[in-house]
Amino acid sequence: MKRFIPALIAAVLVSGSAYAQSINIGPGGVSVDPRSPQERAYERDMRRDRYERERDREWRRANYRDERCRTITTQRETPRGVISRTERVCD
């Protein structure tokens, strides 16, 4: 075992494709990612753009104002206190 680990490290450093791989050790076990750093960065940017578009779409949907819509707030008293309910009604 003492000779195995240094041999494994030497094999990884000597091989030319080691630059294009990442070795991940985690709760799911050991995994090797064969993508290059540029490919990983490109996919990360694509995911970031997709999440930004979704966030922007949700913001537009939440802040959209239509002239025919109104907001109605009703308050109701219960034994535990006052409950406020806000509804958006579009005619």
C-alpha positions as protocol buffer text, in pm:
chain_id: "A"
residue {
  index: 1
  type: MET
  ca { x: 0 y: 0 z: 0 }
}
residue {
  index: 2
  type: LYS
  ca { x: 288 y: 234 z: 74 }
}
residue {
  index: 3
  type: ARG
  ca { x: 421 y: 187 z: -281 }
}
residue {
  index: 4
  type: PHE
  ca { x: 82 y: 203 z: -448 }
}
residue {
  index: 5
  type: ILE
  ca { x: -5 y: 565 z: -364 }
}
residue {
  index: 6
  type: PRO
  ca { x: 322 y: 720 z: -491 }
}
residue {
  index: 7
  type: ALA
  ca { x: 296 y: 507 z: -807 }
}
residue {
  index: 8
  type: LEU
  ca { x: -60 y: 628 z: -862 }
}
residue {
  index: 9
  type: ILE
  ca { x: 45 y: 991 z: -817 }
}
residue {
  index: 10
  type: ALA
  ca { x: 337 y: 947 z: -1056 }
}
residue {
  index: 11
  type: ALA
  ca { x: 113 y: 784 z: -1317 }
}
residue {
  index: 12
  type: VAL
  ca { x: -133 y: 1073 z: -1300 }
}
residue {
  index: 13
  type: LEU
  ca { x: 141 y: 1335 z: -1330 }
}
residue {
  index: 14
  type: VAL
  ca { x: 322 y: 1160 z: -1615 }
}
residue {
  index: 15
  type: SER
  ca { x: 19 y: 1095 z: -1832 }
}
residue {
  index: 16
  type: GLY
  ca { x: -49 y: 1369 z: -2085 }
}
residue {
  index: 17
  type: SER
  ca { x: -426 y: 1356 z: -2048 }
}
residue {
  index: 18
  type: ALA
  ca { x: -416 y: 1429 z: -1677 }
}
residue {
  index: 19
  type: TYR
  ca { x: -447 y: 1800 z: -1755 }
}
residue {
  index: 20
  type: ALA
  ca { x: -787 y: 1747 z: -1914 }
}
residue {
  index: 21
  type: GLN
  ca { x: -927 y: 1546 z: -1626 }
}
residue {
  index: 22
  type: SER
  ca { x: -1031 y: 1615 z: -1274 }
}
residue {
  index: 23
  type: ILE
  ca { x: -1052 y: 1349 z: -1008 }
}
residue {
  index: 24
  type: ASN
  ca { x: -1327 y: 1404 z: -752 }
}
residue {
  index: 25
  type: ILE
  ca { x: -1339 y: 1215 z: -425 }
}
residue {
  index: 26
  type: GLY
  ca { x: -1664 y: 1258 z: -239 }
}
residue {
  index: 27
  type: PRO
  ca { x: -1952 y: 1086 z: -66 }
}
residue {
  index: 28
  type: GLY
  ca { x: -2055 y: 911 z: -388 }
}
residue {
  index: 29
  type: GLY
  ca { x: -1707 y: 765 z: -434 }
}
residue {
  index: 30
  type: VAL
  ca { x: -1427 y: 850 z: -675 }
}
residue {
  index: 31
  type: SER
  ca { x: -1519 y: 998 z: -1014 }
}
residue {
  index: 32
  type: VAL
  ca { x: -1313 y: 1117 z: -1311 }
}
residue {
  index: 33
  type: ASP
  ca { x: -1432 y: 1410 z: -1523 }
}
residue {
  index: 34
  type: PRO
  ca { x: -1285 y: 1382 z: -1876 }
}
residue {
  index: 35
  type: ARG
  ca { x: -1384 y: 1737 z: -1981 }
}
residue {
  index: 36
  type: SER
  ca { x: -1124 y: 2007 z: -2028 }
}
residue {
  index: 37
  type: PRO
  ca { x: -1125 y: 2316 z: -1804 }
}
residue {
  index: 38
  type: GLN
  ca { x: -1261 y: 2522 z: -2095 }
}
residue {
  index: 39
  type: GLU
  ca { x: -1554 y: 2285 z: -2145 }
}
residue {
  index: 40
  type: ARG
  ca { x: -1637 y: 2296 z: -1773 }
}
residue {
  index: 41
  type: ALA
  ca { x: -1625 y: 2678 z: -1774 }
}
residue {
  index: 42
  type: TYR
  ca { x: -1849 y: 2691 z: -2083 }
}
residue {
  index: 43
  type: GLU
  ca { x: -2111 y: 2464 z: -1923 }
}
residue {
  index: 44
  type: ARG
  ca { x: -2095 y: 2664 z: -1599 }
}
residue {
  index: 45
  type: ASP
  ca { x: -2161 y: 2987 z: -1793 }
}
residue {
  index: 46
  type: MET
  ca { x: -2453 y: 2824 z: -1974 }
}
residue {
  index: 47
  type: ARG
  ca { x: -2611 y: 2718 z: -1644 }
}
residue {
  index: 48
  type: ARG
  ca { x: -2561 y: 3067 z: -1498 }
}
residue {
  index: 49
  type: ASP
  ca { x: -2728 y: 3227 z: -1802 }
}
residue {
  index: 50
  type: ARG
  ca { x: -3023 y: 2989 z: -1779 }
}
residue {
  index: 51
  type: TYR
  ca { x: -3078 y: 3068 z: -1410 }
}
residue {
  index: 52
  type: GLU
  ca { x: -3053 y: 3441 z: -1476 }
}
residue {
  index: 53
  type: ARG
  ca { x: -3316 y: 3415 z: -1751 }
}
residue {
  index: 54
  type: GLU
  ca { x: -3549 y: 3221 z: -1521 }
}
residue {
  index: 55
  type: ARG
  ca { x: -3500 y: 3475 z: -1242 }
}
residue {
  index: 56
  type: ASP
  ca { x: -3568 y: 3763 z: -1484 }
}
residue {
  index: 57
  type: ARG
  ca { x: -3883 y: 3594 z: -1614 }
}
residue {
  index: 58
  type: GLU
  ca { x: -4014 y: 3538 z: -1259 }
}
residue {
  index: 59
  type: TRP
  ca { x: -3945 y: 3902 z: -1172 }
}
residue {
  index: 60
  type: ARG
  ca { x: -4137 y: 4022 z: -1479 }
}
residue {
  index: 61
  type: ARG
  ca { x: -4427 y: 3791 z: -1400 }
}
residue {
  index: 62
  type: ALA
  ca { x: -4444 y: 3913 z: -1039 }
}
residue {
  index: 63
  type: ASN
  ca { x: -4415 y: 4283 z: -1127 }
}
residue {
  index: 64
  type: TYR
  ca { x: -4642 y: 4289 z: -1434 }
}
residue {
  index: 65
  type: ARG
  ca { x: -4917 y: 4546 z: -1396 }
}
residue {
  index: 66
  type: ASP
  ca { x: -5228 y: 4529 z: -1606 }
}
residue {
  index: 67
  type: GLU
  ca { x: -5472 y: 4820 z: -1617 }
}
residue {
  index: 68
  type: ARG
  ca { x: -5769 y: 4590 z: -1559 }
}
residue {
  index: 69
  type: CYS
  ca { x: -5627 y: 4424 z: -1245 }
}
residue {
  index: 70
  type: ARG
  ca { x: -5660 y: 4536 z: -887 }
}
residue {
  index: 71
  type: THR
  ca { x: -5536 y: 4417 z: -550 }
}
residue {
  index: 72
  type: ILE
  ca { x: -5788 y: 4338 z: -277 }
}
residue {
  index: 73
  type: THR
  ca { x: -5676 y: 4303 z: 84 }
}
residue {
  index: 74
  type: THR
  ca { x: -5920 y: 4149 z: 331 }
}
residue {
  index: 75
  type: GLN
  ca { x: -5865 y: 4136 z: 706 }
}
residue {
  index: 76
  type: ARG
  ca { x: -6038 y: 3885 z: 928 }
}
residue {
  index: 77
  type: GLU
  ca { x: -6029 y: 3856 z: 1305 }
}
residue {
  index: 78
  type: THR
  ca { x: -5980 y: 3517 z: 1461 }
}
residue {
  index: 79
  type: PRO
  ca { x: -5930 y: 3413 z: 1823 }
}
residue {
  index: 80
  type: ARG
  ca { x: -5554 y: 3403 z: 1753 }
}
residue {
  index: 81
  type: GLY
  ca { x: -5533 y: 3745 z: 1591 }
}
residue {
  index: 82
  type: VAL
  ca { x: -5594 y: 3934 z: 1268 }
}
residue {
  index: 83
  type: ILE
  ca { x: -5537 y: 3750 z: 938 }
}
residue {
  index: 84
  type: SER
  ca { x: -5469 y: 3955 z: 624 }
}
residue {
  index: 85
  type: ARG
  ca { x: -5525 y: 3804 z: 282 }
}
residue {
  index: 86
  type: THR
  ca { x: -5414 y: 3980 z: -37 }
}
residue {
  index: 87
  type: GLU
  ca { x: -5565 y: 3878 z: -371 }
}
residue {
  index: 88
  type: ARG
  ca { x: -5504 y: 4007 z: -720 }
}
residue {
  index: 89
  type: VAL
  ca { x: -5828 y: 4024 z: -919 }
}
residue {
  index: 90
  type: CYS
  ca { x: -5826 y: 4084 z: -1293 }
}
residue {
  index: 91
  type: ASP
  ca { x: -6151 y: 4182 z: -1462 }
}
